[in-house]
Coordinates of C-alpha atoms in Angstrom, one line a residue:
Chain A
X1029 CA 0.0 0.0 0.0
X1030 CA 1.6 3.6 -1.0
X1031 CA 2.1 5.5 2.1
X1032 CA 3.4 9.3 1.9
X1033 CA 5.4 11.2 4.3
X1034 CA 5.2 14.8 4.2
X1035 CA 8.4 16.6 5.8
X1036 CA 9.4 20.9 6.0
X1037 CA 9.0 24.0 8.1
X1038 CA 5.8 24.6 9.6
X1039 CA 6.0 27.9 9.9
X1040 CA 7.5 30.5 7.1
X1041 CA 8.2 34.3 7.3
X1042 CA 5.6 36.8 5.5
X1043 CA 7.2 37.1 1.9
X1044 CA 9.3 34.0 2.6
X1045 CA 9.0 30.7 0.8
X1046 CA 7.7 27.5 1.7
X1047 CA 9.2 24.2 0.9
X1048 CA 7.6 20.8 1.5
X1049 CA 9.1 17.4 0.6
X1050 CA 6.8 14.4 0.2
X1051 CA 8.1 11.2 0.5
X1052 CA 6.4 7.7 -1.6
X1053 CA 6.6 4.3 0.6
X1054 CA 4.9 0.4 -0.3
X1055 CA 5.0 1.1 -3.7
X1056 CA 6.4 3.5 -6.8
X1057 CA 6.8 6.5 -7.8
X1058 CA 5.5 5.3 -11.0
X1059 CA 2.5 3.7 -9.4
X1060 CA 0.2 6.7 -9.8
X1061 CA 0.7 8.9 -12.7
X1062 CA 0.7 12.1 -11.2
X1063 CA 1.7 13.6 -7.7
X1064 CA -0.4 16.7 -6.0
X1065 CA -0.7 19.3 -3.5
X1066 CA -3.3 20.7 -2.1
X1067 CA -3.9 22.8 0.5
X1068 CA -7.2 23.3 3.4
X1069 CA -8.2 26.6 4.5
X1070 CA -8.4 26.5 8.3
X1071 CA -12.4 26.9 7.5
X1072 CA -12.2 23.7 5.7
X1073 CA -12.1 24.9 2.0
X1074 CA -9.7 22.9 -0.6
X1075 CA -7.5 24.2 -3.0
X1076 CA -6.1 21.8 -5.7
X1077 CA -2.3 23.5 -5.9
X1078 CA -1.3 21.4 -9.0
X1079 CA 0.2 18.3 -9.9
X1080 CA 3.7 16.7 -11.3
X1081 CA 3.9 13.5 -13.8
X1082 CA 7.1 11.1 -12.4
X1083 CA 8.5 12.2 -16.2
X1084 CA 8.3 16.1 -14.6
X1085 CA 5.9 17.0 -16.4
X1086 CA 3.5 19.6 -14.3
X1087 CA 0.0 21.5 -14.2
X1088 CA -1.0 24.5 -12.1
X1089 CA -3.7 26.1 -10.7
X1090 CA -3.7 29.2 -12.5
X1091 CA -4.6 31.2 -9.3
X1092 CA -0.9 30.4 -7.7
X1093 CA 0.7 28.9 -10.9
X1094 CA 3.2 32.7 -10.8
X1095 CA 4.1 31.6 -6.9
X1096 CA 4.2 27.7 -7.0
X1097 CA 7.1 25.3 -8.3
X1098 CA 6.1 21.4 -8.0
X1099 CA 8.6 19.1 -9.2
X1100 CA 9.8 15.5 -8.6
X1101 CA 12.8 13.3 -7.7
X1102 CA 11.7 9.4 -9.1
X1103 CA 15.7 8.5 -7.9
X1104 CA 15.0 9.2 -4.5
X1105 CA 11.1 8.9 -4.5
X1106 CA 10.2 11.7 -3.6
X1107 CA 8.4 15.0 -4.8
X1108 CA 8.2 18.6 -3.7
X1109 CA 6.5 21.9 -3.5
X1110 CA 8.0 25.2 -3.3
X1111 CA 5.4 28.2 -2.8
X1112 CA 7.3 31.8 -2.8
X1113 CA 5.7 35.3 -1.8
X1114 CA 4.1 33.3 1.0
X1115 CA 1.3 35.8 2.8
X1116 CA -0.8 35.2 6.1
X1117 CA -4.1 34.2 3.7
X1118 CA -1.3 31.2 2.5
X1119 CA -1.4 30.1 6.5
X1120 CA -3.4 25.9 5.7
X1121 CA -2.7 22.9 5.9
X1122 CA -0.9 21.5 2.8
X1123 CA -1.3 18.0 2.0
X1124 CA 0.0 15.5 -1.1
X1125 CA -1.8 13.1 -2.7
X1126 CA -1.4 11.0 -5.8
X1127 CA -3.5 9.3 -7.7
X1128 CA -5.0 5.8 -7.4
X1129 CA -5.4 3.2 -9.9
X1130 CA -9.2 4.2 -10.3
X1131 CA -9.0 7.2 -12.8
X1132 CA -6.9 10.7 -13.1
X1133 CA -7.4 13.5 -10.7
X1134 CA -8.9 11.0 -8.1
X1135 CA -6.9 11.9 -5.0
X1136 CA -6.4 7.7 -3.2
X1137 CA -3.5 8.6 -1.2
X1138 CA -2.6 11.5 1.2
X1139 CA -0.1 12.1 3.3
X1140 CA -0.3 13.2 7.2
X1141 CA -0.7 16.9 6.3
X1142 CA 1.8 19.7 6.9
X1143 CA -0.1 23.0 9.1
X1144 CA 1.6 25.7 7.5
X1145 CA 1.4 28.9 9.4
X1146 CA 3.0 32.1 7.6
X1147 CA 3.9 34.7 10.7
X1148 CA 6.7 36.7 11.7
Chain B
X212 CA -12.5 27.5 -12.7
X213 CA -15.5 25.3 -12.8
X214 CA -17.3 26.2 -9.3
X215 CA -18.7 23.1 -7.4
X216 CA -21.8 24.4 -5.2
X217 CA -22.6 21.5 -2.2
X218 CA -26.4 22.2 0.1
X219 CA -26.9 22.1 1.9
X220 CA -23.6 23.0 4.1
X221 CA -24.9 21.3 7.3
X222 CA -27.4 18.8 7.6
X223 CA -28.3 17.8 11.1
X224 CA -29.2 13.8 10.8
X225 CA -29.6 10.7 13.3
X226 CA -28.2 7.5 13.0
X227 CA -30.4 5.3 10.5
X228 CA -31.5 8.2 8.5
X229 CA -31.2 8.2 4.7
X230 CA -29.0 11.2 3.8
X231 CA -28.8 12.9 0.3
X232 CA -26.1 16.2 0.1
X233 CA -26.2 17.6 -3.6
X234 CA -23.6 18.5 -6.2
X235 CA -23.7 21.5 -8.4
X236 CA -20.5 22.4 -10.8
X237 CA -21.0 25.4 -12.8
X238 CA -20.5 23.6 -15.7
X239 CA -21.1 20.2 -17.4
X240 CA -18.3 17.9 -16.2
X241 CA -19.7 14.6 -17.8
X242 CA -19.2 12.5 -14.7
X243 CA -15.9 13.1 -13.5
X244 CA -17.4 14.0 -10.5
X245 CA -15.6 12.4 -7.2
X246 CA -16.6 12.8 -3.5
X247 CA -14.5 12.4 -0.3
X248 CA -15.2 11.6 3.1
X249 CA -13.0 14.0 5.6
X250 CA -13.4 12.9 10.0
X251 CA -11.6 15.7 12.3
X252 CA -8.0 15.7 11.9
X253 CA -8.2 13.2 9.7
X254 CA -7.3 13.6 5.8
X255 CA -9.8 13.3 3.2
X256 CA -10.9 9.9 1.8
X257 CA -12.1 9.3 -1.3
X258 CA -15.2 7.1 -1.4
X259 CA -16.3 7.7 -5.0
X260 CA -15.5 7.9 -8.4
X261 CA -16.9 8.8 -11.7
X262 CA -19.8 9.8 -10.7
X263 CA -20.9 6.1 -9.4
X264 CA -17.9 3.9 -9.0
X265 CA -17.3 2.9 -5.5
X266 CA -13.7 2.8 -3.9
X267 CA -12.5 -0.9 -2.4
X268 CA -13.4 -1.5 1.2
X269 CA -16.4 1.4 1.2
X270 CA -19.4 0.2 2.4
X271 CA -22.3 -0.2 -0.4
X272 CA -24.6 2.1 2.0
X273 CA -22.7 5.1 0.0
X274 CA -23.4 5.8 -3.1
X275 CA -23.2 8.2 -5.9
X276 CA -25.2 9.5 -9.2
X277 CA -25.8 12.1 -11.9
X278 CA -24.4 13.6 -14.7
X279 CA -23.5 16.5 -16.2
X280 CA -24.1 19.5 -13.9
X281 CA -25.8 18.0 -10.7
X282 CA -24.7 15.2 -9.0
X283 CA -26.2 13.5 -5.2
X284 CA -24.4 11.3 -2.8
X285 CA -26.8 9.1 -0.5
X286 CA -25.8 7.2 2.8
X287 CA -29.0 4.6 2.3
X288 CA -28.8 4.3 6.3
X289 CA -26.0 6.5 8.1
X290 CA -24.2 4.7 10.6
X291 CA -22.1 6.4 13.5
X292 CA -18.9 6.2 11.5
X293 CA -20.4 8.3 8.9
X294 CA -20.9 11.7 11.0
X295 CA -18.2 13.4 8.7
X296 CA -17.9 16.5 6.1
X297 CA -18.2 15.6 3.1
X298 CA -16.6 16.8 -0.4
X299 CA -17.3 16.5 -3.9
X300 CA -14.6 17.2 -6.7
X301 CA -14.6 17.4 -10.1
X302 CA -11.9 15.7 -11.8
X303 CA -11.8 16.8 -15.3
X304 CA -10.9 20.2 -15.7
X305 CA -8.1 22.1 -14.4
X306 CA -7.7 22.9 -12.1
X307 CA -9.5 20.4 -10.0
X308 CA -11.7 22.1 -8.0
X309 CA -13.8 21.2 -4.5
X310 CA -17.4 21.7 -3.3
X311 CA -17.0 23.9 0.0
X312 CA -17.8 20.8 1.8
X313 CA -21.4 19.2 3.7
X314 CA -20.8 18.5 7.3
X315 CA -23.4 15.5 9.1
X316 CA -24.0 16.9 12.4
X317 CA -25.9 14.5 15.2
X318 CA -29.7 15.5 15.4

């Protein structure tokens, strides 16, 4: 069963960027076609952040797409997000997902989930 | 960005109650429609597919239907487990975007 295991700073300075690492277990990289963040406003709304194939190939939300580099490391199993110009309406919890066997875009597998605060 | 409208937002139900939440994207997305189940600290789960297609190891008193534009998710008989919120997604379009979510609150 593919577990992930997200890893970075909680808590990142006003302007400052954030960097998450998400780790793939029980299974490969290759195993799901594309690799995603999203994020949960503390009220509970989700945000789709984007995605990255394990070739590197990526899509963005166009709304933080100028802000957000996702890219991926099959070697070491891993992927990443970097989100610059972080601001307090930035402050969620970010999570990855991949997909699942069952079709694209369906989010199967999450990781723990990273609460992100952005204060100085 | 295709806007997915849930109702209603909160829905106050017992245990053994058939419950329905509703769908609405702002435009047709076939049925690449997904929903997720999400407990308290927990991380979302996804219990549906396509529109209709159940995930392994959910129980058959979820399921899903529609097409196009509106879409319904119905718990034939909740159960305790199933006091949740609950999302729908659409899968299609990018960028992949949420309802704002229907929480199942004890009556």
């Amino acid at each position: 069963q593919v577990q992930l295991d997200q890893s970075g700073p909680r808590l990142v300075k006003p302007s400052g960027t954030l960097s998450l690492t998400c780790g793939i277990s029980g299974g490969s990289i290759r195993s799901s076609h594309w690799w995603t963040w999203v994020r949960q406003s503390p009220g509970g709304d989700l945000e789709w952040i984007g995605e990255v194939h394990f070739s590197g190939g990526t899509n963005y939300n166009p709304s933080l797409q100028s802000r957000v580099n996702i890219s991926v490391d099959t070697s070491r199993h891993q992927f990443f997000l970097k989100m610059s110009s972080m601001t307090a309406a930035d402050t969620a919890f970010y999570f990855c997902a991949g997909n699942g066997p069952s079709a694209l875009g369906v989010l199967t597998y999450w990781g723990q989930g990273s609460l992100v605060t952005v204060s100085s | 960005d295709i806007q997915m409208t849930q109702s209603p937002s909160t829905l106050s139900v017992s245990v053994g109650d058939r419950v329905t939440i509703t769908c609405r994207a702002s435009q047709t997305i076939s049925d690449w429609l997904a929903w997720y189940q999400q407990k308290p600290g927990k991380v979302p789960k996804v219990l549906i597919y396509r529109t209709s297609s159940i995930m392994s190891g959910v129980p058959s008193r979820f399921s899903g239907s529609g097409a196009g534009t509106e879409f319904t998710l119905t718990i034939s008989s909740l159960q305790p487990d199933d006091f949740a919120t609950y999302y729908c997604q659409q899968h299609i379009h990018y960028p992949y975007t949420f309802g704002q979510g229907t929480k199942l609150e004890i009556k």
